[in-house]
PDB file of C-alpha atoms in Angstrom:
ATOM      1  CA  GLY Q  12     138.913  82.129 166.942  1.00  0.00           C
ATOM      2  CA  TRP Q  13     139.503  78.405 167.201  1.00  0.00           C
ATOM      3  CA  ALA Q  14     141.774  78.395 164.161  1.00  0.00           C
ATOM      4  CA  ASP Q  15     144.223  80.797 165.834  1.00  0.00           C
ATOM      5  CA  ALA Q  16     144.153  78.776 169.051  1.00  0.00           C
ATOM      6  CA  TYR Q  17     144.926  75.553 167.173  1.00  0.00           C
ATOM      7  CA  ALA Q  18     147.734  77.283 165.261  1.00  0.00           C
ATOM      8  CA  SER Q  19     149.438  78.703 168.348  1.00  0.00           C
ATOM      9  CA  ASN Q  20     152.187  76.058 168.371  1.00  0.00           C
ATOM     10  CA  ASN Q  21     152.804  75.894 164.626  1.00  0.00           C
ATOM     11  CA  GLY Q  22     155.894  78.087 164.722  1.00  0.00           C
ATOM     12  CA  SER Q  23     157.492  76.285 167.671  1.00  0.00           C
ATOM     13  CA  ASP Q  24     156.781  72.887 166.077  1.00  0.00           C
ATOM     14  CA  VAL Q  25     158.840  73.811 163.021  1.00  0.00           C
ATOM     15  CA  GLU Q  26     161.562  75.348 165.202  1.00  0.00           C
ATOM     16  CA  ASP Q  27     161.779  72.116 167.222  1.00  0.00           C
ATOM     17  CA  TYR Q  28     162.115  70.118 164.009  1.00  0.00           C
ATOM     18  CA  LEU Q  29     165.060  72.317 163.015  1.00  0.00           C
ATOM     19  CA  THR Q  30     166.673  72.102 166.452  1.00  0.00           C
ATOM     20  CA  TRP Q  31     166.172  68.445 167.312  1.00  0.00           C
ATOM     21  CA  VAL Q  32     166.106  66.730 163.922  1.00  0.00           C
ATOM     22  CA  ILE Q  33     167.744  68.751 161.159  1.00  0.00           C
ATOM     23  CA  LYS Q  34     170.741  70.251 162.946  1.00  0.00           C
ATOM     24  CA  PRO Q  35     171.871  67.065 164.775  1.00  0.00           C
ATOM     25  CA  SER Q  36     171.450  64.964 161.627  1.00  0.00           C
ATOM     26  CA  LEU Q  37     173.454  67.320 159.425  1.00  0.00           C
ATOM     27  CA  ALA Q  38     176.134  67.683 162.110  1.00  0.00           C
ATOM     28  CA  ALA Q  39     176.527  63.899 162.321  1.00  0.00           C
ATOM     29  CA  LEU Q  40     176.786  63.620 158.544  1.00  0.00           C
ATOM     30  CA  GLU Q  41     179.414  66.362 158.436  1.00  0.00           C
ATOM     31  CA  THR Q  42     181.470  64.649 161.147  1.00  0.00           C
ATOM     32  CA  GLN Q  43     181.430  61.442 159.111  1.00  0.00           C
ATOM     33  CA  ARG Q  44     182.383  63.364 155.975  1.00  0.00           C
ATOM     34  CA  GLN Q  45     185.437  64.831 157.684  1.00  0.00           C
ATOM     35  CA  GLU Q  46     186.521  61.382 158.900  1.00  0.00           C
ATOM     36  CA  LEU Q  47     186.186  59.956 155.400  1.00  0.00           C
ATOM     37  CA  ALA Q  48     188.123  62.894 153.950  1.00  0.00           C
ATOM     38  CA  ARG Q  49     191.019  62.203 156.326  1.00  0.00           C
ATOM     39  CA  ALA Q  50     190.923  58.496 155.471  1.00  0.00           C
ATOM     40  CA  ALA Q  51     190.949  59.329 151.764  1.00  0.00           C
ATOM     41  CA  GLU Q  52     194.314  61.063 152.181  1.00  0.00           C
ATOM     42  CA  ASP Q  53     195.923  57.674 152.858  1.00  0.00           C
ATOM     43  CA  ASP Q  54     193.697  55.267 150.928  1.00  0.00           C
ATOM     44  CA  VAL Q  55     192.299  55.996 147.464  1.00  0.00           C
ATOM     45  CA  VAL Q  56     189.396  53.605 148.075  1.00  0.00           C
ATOM     46  CA  PHE Q  57     187.910  56.095 150.545  1.00  0.00           C
ATOM     47  CA  HIS Q  58     187.578  58.641 147.736  1.00  0.00           C
ATOM     48  CA  PHE Q  59     184.694  56.575 146.380  1.00  0.00           C
ATOM     49  CA  VAL Q  60     183.165  56.161 149.837  1.00  0.00           C
ATOM     50  CA  LEU Q  61     183.507  59.909 150.407  1.00  0.00           C
ATOM     51  CA  SER Q  62     181.806  60.659 147.095  1.00  0.00           C
ATOM     52  CA  ASP Q  63     178.855  58.433 148.016  1.00  0.00           C
ATOM     53  CA  HIS Q  64     178.620  60.078 151.422  1.00  0.00           C
ATOM     54  CA  GLU Q  65     178.580  63.586 149.925  1.00  0.00           C
ATOM     55  CA  ARG Q  66     175.710  62.549 147.660  1.00  0.00           C
ATOM     56  CA  LEU Q  67     173.887  61.325 150.760  1.00  0.00           C
ATOM     57  CA  ILE Q  68     174.399  64.727 152.379  1.00  0.00           C
ATOM     58  CA  LYS Q  69     172.885  66.454 149.350  1.00  0.00           C
ATOM     59  CA  ARG Q  70     169.894  64.112 149.336  1.00  0.00           C
ATOM     60  CA  THR Q  71     169.405  64.707 153.058  1.00  0.00           C
ATOM     61  CA  HIS Q  72     169.311  68.469 152.564  1.00  0.00           C
ATOM     62  CA  MET Q  73     166.702  68.008 149.835  1.00  0.00           C
ATOM     63  CA  THR Q  74     164.677  65.718 152.090  1.00  0.00           C
ATOM     64  CA  PHE Q  75     164.690  68.271 154.891  1.00  0.00           C
ATOM     65  CA  ALA Q  76     163.654  71.067 152.515  1.00  0.00           C
ATOM     66  CA  LEU Q  77     160.714  68.941 151.385  1.00  0.00           C
ATOM     67  CA  ALA Q  78     159.841  68.073 154.996  1.00  0.00           C
ATOM     68  CA  ILE Q  79     159.765  71.736 156.039  1.00  0.00           C
ATOM     69  CA  GLN Q  80     157.613  72.619 153.040  1.00  0.00           C
ATOM     70  CA  SER Q  81     155.223  69.765 153.811  1.00  0.00           C
ATOM     71  CA  MET Q  82     154.889  70.829 157.455  1.00  0.00           C
ATOM     72  CA  TRP Q  83     154.187  74.407 156.406  1.00  0.00           C
ATOM     73  CA  GLU Q  84     151.599  73.454 153.790  1.00  0.00           C
ATOM     74  CA  GLN Q  85     149.792  71.107 156.181  1.00  0.00           C
ATOM     75  CA  GLN Q  86     149.702  73.853 158.813  1.00  0.00           C
ATOM     76  CA  LEU Q  87     148.346  76.450 156.396  1.00  0.00           C
ATOM     77  CA  ARG Q  88     145.667  74.228 154.865  1.00  0.00           C
ATOM     78  CA  SER Q  89     144.547  73.010 158.270  1.00  0.00           C
ATOM     79  CA  TYR Q  90     144.315  76.620 159.442  1.00  0.00           C
ATOM     80  CA  MET Q  91     142.217  77.670 156.455  1.00  0.00           C
ATOM     81  CA  THR Q  92     139.923  74.669 156.820  1.00  0.00           C
ATOM     82  CA  THR Q  93     139.340  75.492 160.489  1.00  0.00           C
ATOM     83  CA  CYS Q  94     138.687  79.145 159.600  1.00  0.00           C
ATOM     84  CA  ALA Q  95     136.088  78.055 157.040  1.00  0.00           C
ATOM     85  CA  ASN Q  96     134.547  75.836 159.720  1.00  0.00           C
ATOM     86  CA  GLY Q  97     132.374  74.014 157.214  1.00  0.00           C
ATOM     87  CA  GLY Q  98     130.511  77.227 156.477  1.00  0.00           C
ATOM     88  CA  THR Q  99     129.389  78.450 153.084  1.00  0.00           C
ATOM     89  CA  ILE Q 100     131.751  81.111 151.765  1.00  0.00           C
ATOM     90  CA  GLU Q 101     131.316  82.182 148.161  1.00  0.00           C
ATOM     91  CA  GLY Q 102     134.183  80.908 146.027  1.00  0.00           C
ATOM     92  CA  VAL Q 103     135.571  78.658 148.777  1.00  0.00           C
ATOM     93  CA  THR Q 104     135.271  74.920 148.219  1.00  0.00           C
ATOM     94  CA  GLN Q 105     136.730  71.983 150.069  1.00  0.00           C
ATOM     95  CA  TRP Q 106     138.796  71.189 146.982  1.00  0.00           C
ATOM     96  CA  LYS Q 107     140.359  74.663 147.018  1.00  0.00           C
ATOM     97  CA  LEU Q 108     141.083  74.379 150.735  1.00  0.00           C
ATOM     98  CA  GLU Q 109     142.807  71.036 150.261  1.00  0.00           C
ATOM     99  CA  LYS Q 110     144.245  71.253 146.739  1.00  0.00           C
ATOM    100  CA  GLY Q 111     144.314  74.899 145.668  1.00  0.00           C
ATOM    101  CA  THR Q 112     147.741  75.747 144.264  1.00  0.00           C
ATOM    102  CA  TRP Q 113     150.077  78.234 145.904  1.00  0.00           C
ATOM    103  CA  GLY Q 114     149.667  81.642 144.322  1.00  0.00           C
ATOM    104  CA  ASP Q 115     146.507  83.272 143.014  1.00  0.00           C
ATOM    105  CA  VAL Q 116     144.169  80.408 143.962  1.00  0.00           C
ATOM    106  CA  LEU Q 117     145.398  79.940 147.518  1.00  0.00           C
ATOM    107  CA  ASN Q 118     145.802  83.678 148.031  1.00  0.00           C
ATOM    108  CA  GLU Q 119     142.162  84.227 147.125  1.00  0.00           C
ATOM    109  CA  VAL Q 120     140.927  81.435 149.397  1.00  0.00           C
ATOM    110  CA  PHE Q 121     143.030  82.665 152.310  1.00  0.00           C
ATOM    111  CA  TYR Q 122     141.674  86.193 151.935  1.00  0.00           C
ATOM    112  CA  LYS Q 123     138.091  84.948 151.831  1.00  0.00           C
ATOM    113  CA  VAL Q 124     138.359  82.767 154.948  1.00  0.00           C
ATOM    114  CA  ARG Q 125     140.604  85.091 156.988  1.00  0.00           C
ATOM    115  CA  GLY Q 126     140.219  88.589 155.546  1.00  0.00           C
ATOM    116  CA  ILE Q 127     143.987  89.140 155.241  1.00  0.00           C
ATOM    117  CA  LYS Q 128     146.052  89.166 152.061  1.00  0.00           C
ATOM    118  CA  LEU Q 129     148.546  86.308 152.160  1.00  0.00           C
ATOM    119  CA  GLU Q 130     150.870  88.076 149.743  1.00  0.00           C
ATOM    120  CA  GLY Q 131     151.066  91.024 152.144  1.00  0.00           C
ATOM    121  CA  PHE Q 132     153.077  89.084 154.748  1.00  0.00           C
ATOM    122  CA  ASP Q 133     156.798  89.854 155.055  1.00  0.00           C
ATOM    123  CA  SER Q 134     157.454  86.112 154.951  1.00  0.00           C
ATOM    124  CA  TYR Q 135     155.577  85.579 151.671  1.00  0.00           C
ATOM    125  CA  ALA Q 136     158.598  85.745 149.326  1.00  0.00           C
ATOM    126  CA  ALA Q 137     160.586  83.205 151.351  1.00  0.00           C
ATOM    127  CA  LEU Q 138     157.558  80.918 151.690  1.00  0.00           C
ATOM    128  CA  THR Q 139     156.970  81.118 147.939  1.00  0.00           C
ATOM    129  CA  GLN Q 140     160.555  80.052 147.319  1.00  0.00           C
ATOM    130  CA  LEU Q 141     160.131  77.231 149.829  1.00  0.00           C
ATOM    131  CA  GLN Q 142     157.005  76.055 148.005  1.00  0.00           C
ATOM    132  CA  MET Q 143     158.834  76.016 144.666  1.00  0.00           C
ATOM    133  CA  LEU Q 144     161.852  74.246 146.143  1.00  0.00           C
ATOM    134  CA  GLY Q 145     159.657  71.641 147.815  1.00  0.00           C
ATOM    135  CA  ASN Q 146     157.945  70.886 144.510  1.00  0.00           C
ATOM    136  CA  ALA Q 147     161.297  70.520 142.751  1.00  0.00           C
ATOM    137  CA  CYS Q 148     162.618  68.198 145.467  1.00  0.00           C
ATOM    138  CA  ARG Q 149     159.411  66.158 145.343  1.00  0.00           C
ATOM    139  CA  HIS Q 150     159.143  65.770 141.571  1.00  0.00           C
ATOM    140  CA  GLY Q 151     162.757  65.972 140.418  1.00  0.00           C
ATOM    141  CA  GLU Q 152     163.419  67.070 136.843  1.00  0.00           C
ATOM    142  CA  GLY Q 153     160.485  68.709 135.102  1.00  0.00           C
ATOM    143  CA  ASP Q 154     158.317  71.818 135.171  1.00  0.00           C
ATOM    144  CA  SER Q 155     158.821  72.431 138.909  1.00  0.00           C
ATOM    145  CA  ALA Q 156     162.605  72.374 138.577  1.00  0.00           C
ATOM    146  CA  ARG Q 157     162.525  74.620 135.512  1.00  0.00           C
ATOM    147  CA  SER Q 158     160.291  77.147 137.289  1.00  0.00           C
ATOM    148  CA  LEU Q 159     162.583  77.153 140.321  1.00  0.00           C
ATOM    149  CA  HIS Q 160     165.668  77.670 138.171  1.00  0.00           C
ATOM    150  CA  ARG Q 161     163.983  80.466 136.224  1.00  0.00           C
ATOM    151  CA  CYS Q 162     163.080  82.355 139.423  1.00  0.00           C
ATOM    152  CA  HIS Q 163     166.005  81.358 141.661  1.00  0.00           C
ATOM    153  CA  PRO Q 164     169.092  80.358 139.657  1.00  0.00           C
ATOM    154  CA  GLU Q 165     171.181  81.304 142.703  1.00  0.00           C
ATOM    155  CA  LEU Q 166     170.163  77.988 144.296  1.00  0.00           C
ATOM    156  CA  TRP Q 167     172.481  76.206 141.872  1.00  0.00           C
ATOM    157  CA  PRO Q 168     176.294  76.441 141.700  1.00  0.00           C
ATOM    158  CA  ALA Q 169     177.596  79.006 139.224  1.00  0.00           C
ATOM    159  CA  PRO Q 170     178.254  77.257 135.870  1.00  0.00           C
ATOM    160  CA  LEU Q 171     181.826  76.958 134.656  1.00  0.00           C
ATOM    161  CA  GLN Q 172     182.598  79.459 131.927  1.00  0.00           C
ATOM    162  CA  PHE Q 173     185.187  78.781 129.238  1.00  0.00           C
ATOM    163  CA  PRO Q 174     186.401  81.295 126.597  1.00  0.00           C
ATOM    164  CA  TRP Q 175     185.607  78.893 123.790  1.00  0.00           C
ATOM    165  CA  TYR Q 176     182.174  77.928 125.112  1.00  0.00           C
ATOM    166  CA  GLU Q 177     179.210  79.511 123.352  1.00  0.00           C
ATOM    167  CA  CYS Q 178     176.137  79.685 125.582  1.00  0.00           C
ATOM    168  CA  GLU Q 179     172.930  78.149 124.286  1.00  0.00           C
ATOM    169  CA  LYS Q 180     170.038  80.483 123.532  1.00  0.00           C
ATOM    170  CA  THR Q 181     167.825  78.412 125.838  1.00  0.00           C
ATOM    171  CA  PRO Q 182     170.213  76.686 128.254  1.00  0.00           C
ATOM    172  CA  THR Q 183     169.042  73.504 129.921  1.00  0.00           C
ATOM    173  CA  PRO Q 184     168.536  73.952 133.691  1.00  0.00           C
ATOM    174  CA  PRO Q 185     171.121  72.097 135.784  1.00  0.00           C
ATOM    175  CA  PRO Q 186     170.013  68.860 137.476  1.00  0.00           C
ATOM    176  CA  VAL Q 187     167.976  69.066 140.662  1.00  0.00           C
ATOM    177  CA  GLN Q 188     170.647  66.946 142.375  1.00  0.00           C
ATOM    178  CA  GLN Q 189     173.032  69.904 142.055  1.00  0.00           C
ATOM    179  CA  LEU Q 190     170.880  72.233 144.147  1.00  0.00           C
ATOM    180  CA  GLN Q 191     172.860  74.031 146.849  1.00  0.00           C
ATOM    181  CA  ILE Q 192     170.657  73.614 149.901  1.00  0.00           C
ATOM    182  CA  THR Q 193     172.459  74.692 153.055  1.00  0.00           C
ATOM    183  CA  LEU Q 194     171.580  74.729 156.728  1.00  0.00           C
ATOM    184  CA  ASP Q 195     171.370  78.529 156.497  1.00  0.00           C
ATOM    185  CA  LEU Q 196     168.780  78.216 153.743  1.00  0.00           C
ATOM    186  CA  LEU Q 197     166.727  75.681 155.705  1.00  0.00           C
ATOM    187  CA  THR Q 198     166.929  77.965 158.742  1.00  0.00           C
ATOM    188  CA  ARG Q 199     165.658  80.864 156.646  1.00  0.00           C
ATOM    189  CA  TYR Q 200     162.576  78.869 155.675  1.00  0.00           C
ATOM    190  CA  VAL Q 201     161.901  77.953 159.293  1.00  0.00           C
ATOM    191  CA  VAL Q 202     162.254  81.611 160.308  1.00  0.00           C
ATOM    192  CA  ALA Q 203     159.771  82.586 157.577  1.00  0.00           C
ATOM    193  CA  ILE Q 204     157.219  80.100 158.932  1.00  0.00           C
ATOM    194  CA  VAL Q 205     157.736  81.265 162.519  1.00  0.00           C
ATOM    195  CA  LEU Q 206     157.336  84.884 161.437  1.00  0.00           C
ATOM    196  CA  PHE Q 207     154.141  84.074 159.542  1.00  0.00           C
ATOM    197  CA  TRP Q 208     152.447  82.456 162.541  1.00  0.00           C
ATOM    198  CA  LEU Q 209     153.700  85.187 164.868  1.00  0.00           C
ATOM    199  CA  ASP Q 210     152.099  87.768 162.585  1.00  0.00           C
ATOM    200  CA  MET Q 211     148.876  85.746 162.493  1.00  0.00           C
ATOM    201  CA  GLU Q 212     148.804  85.780 166.286  1.00  0.00           C
ATOM    202  CA  ARG Q 213     149.367  89.538 166.237  1.00  0.00           C
ATOM    203  CA  TYR Q 214     146.519  90.111 163.793  1.00  0.00           C
ATOM    204  CA  SER Q 215     144.274  87.983 165.968  1.00  0.00           C
ATOM    205  CA  LEU Q 216     145.067  90.018 169.079  1.00  0.00           C
ATOM    206  CA  GLU Q 217     144.694  93.320 167.248  1.00  0.00           C
ATOM    207  CA  SER Q 218     141.143  92.352 166.292  1.00  0.00           C
ATOM    208  CA  LEU Q 219     140.321  91.965 169.999  1.00  0.00           C
ATOM    209  CA  VAL Q 220     142.201  94.904 171.475  1.00  0.00           C
ATOM    210  CA  GLY Q 221     139.097  97.121 171.364  1.00  0.00           C
ATOM    211  CA  LYS Q 222     137.399  94.804 173.853  1.00  0.00           C
ATOM    212  CA  GLN Q 223     140.511  93.954 175.872  1.00  0.00           C
ATOM    213  CA  PRO Q 224     142.925  96.932 176.043  1.00  0.00           C
ATOM    214  CA  ARG Q 225     145.446  94.901 178.040  1.00  0.00           C
ATOM    215  CA  LEU Q 226     146.246  92.969 174.872  1.00  0.00           C
ATOM    216  CA  LYS Q 227     148.292  95.951 173.727  1.00  0.00           C
ATOM    217  CA  GLU Q 228     151.158  94.689 175.884  1.00  0.00           C
ATOM    218  CA  SER Q 229     151.045  91.276 174.226  1.00  0.00           C
ATOM    219  CA  ILE Q 230     150.987  92.904 170.798  1.00  0.00           C
ATOM    220  CA  ALA Q 231     154.036  94.992 171.713  1.00  0.00           C
ATOM    221  CA  GLU Q 232     155.886  91.839 172.754  1.00  0.00           C
ATOM    222  CA  LEU Q 233     155.063  90.160 169.447  1.00  0.00           C
ATOM    223  CA  LEU Q 234     156.268  93.207 167.529  1.00  0.00           C
ATOM    224  CA  GLU Q 235     159.527  93.021 169.443  1.00  0.00           C
ATOM    225  CA  LYS Q 236     159.906  89.296 168.724  1.00  0.00           C
ATOM    226  CA  ARG Q 237     159.431  89.750 164.989  1.00  0.00           C
ATOM    227  CA  VAL Q 238     162.355  92.200 164.655  1.00  0.00           C
ATOM    228  CA  PRO Q 239     165.175  89.587 164.672  1.00  0.00           C
ATOM    229  CA  LEU Q 240     163.096  87.208 162.535  1.00  0.00           C
ATOM    230  CA  LEU Q 241     162.553  89.839 159.882  1.00  0.00           C
ATOM    231  CA  ALA Q 242     166.253  90.738 160.039  1.00  0.00           C
ATOM    232  CA  VAL Q 243     167.155  87.125 159.132  1.00  0.00           C
ATOM    233  CA  LEU Q 244     164.881  87.188 156.090  1.00  0.00           C
ATOM    234  CA  THR Q 245     166.100  90.612 154.990  1.00  0.00           C
ATOM    235  CA  GLN Q 246     169.776  89.679 155.327  1.00  0.00           C
ATOM    236  CA  SER Q 247     169.256  86.351 153.555  1.00  0.00           C
ATOM    237  CA  ALA Q 248     167.499  88.076 150.656  1.00  0.00           C
ATOM    238  CA  LYS Q 249     170.480  90.393 150.184  1.00  0.00           C
ATOM    239  CA  THR Q 250     172.970  87.529 150.090  1.00  0.00           C
TER     240      THR Q 250
END
């Protein structure tokens, strides 16, 4: 329907953001970091400048993670709202469409307006991690950061271990500012979003193939396109 037509460019929009905004920005920051590192070899003052610049790089990675999450959430909520089309669906309210939290609430609303289980998508795990990371980057220290650390401690550097150090029974999560957000991780989130919208397009075509048999070719092309995307998510999950 209209919702699928409006969502047709969602994947490419996020890909363009990665290609034309994120990658050039991070490359420029890395070039500057290398120049400062060389300068610091001859002048101790540049050590302080380098330290400030590296903090800027970390903050930029966090900003981009939050931006990707925001783009994804806006796309999804807009899609669900268009699917609902102002109609009366039992259990679906405007508040849930706009404010329903990721997880059980949003999953239920998505199923009711689209008839597909959100948690059944291959991209769901990566998108869930993105949602948690975005919340932690947005709010800083607090419940969001603790939840992220509990589910994905691998996003922080490994803590230093000393023979004489006795671990706490309930260790305090490391600061949000120490998150290890890399370009590879940001790329993984973009791939997950692209895969999600590609699968939505496929589901849409499959619902029409009975009336238009020629759509089978388009479906086959989409299935072929999703192979490398799924491989990225699978490989990233292993590492």
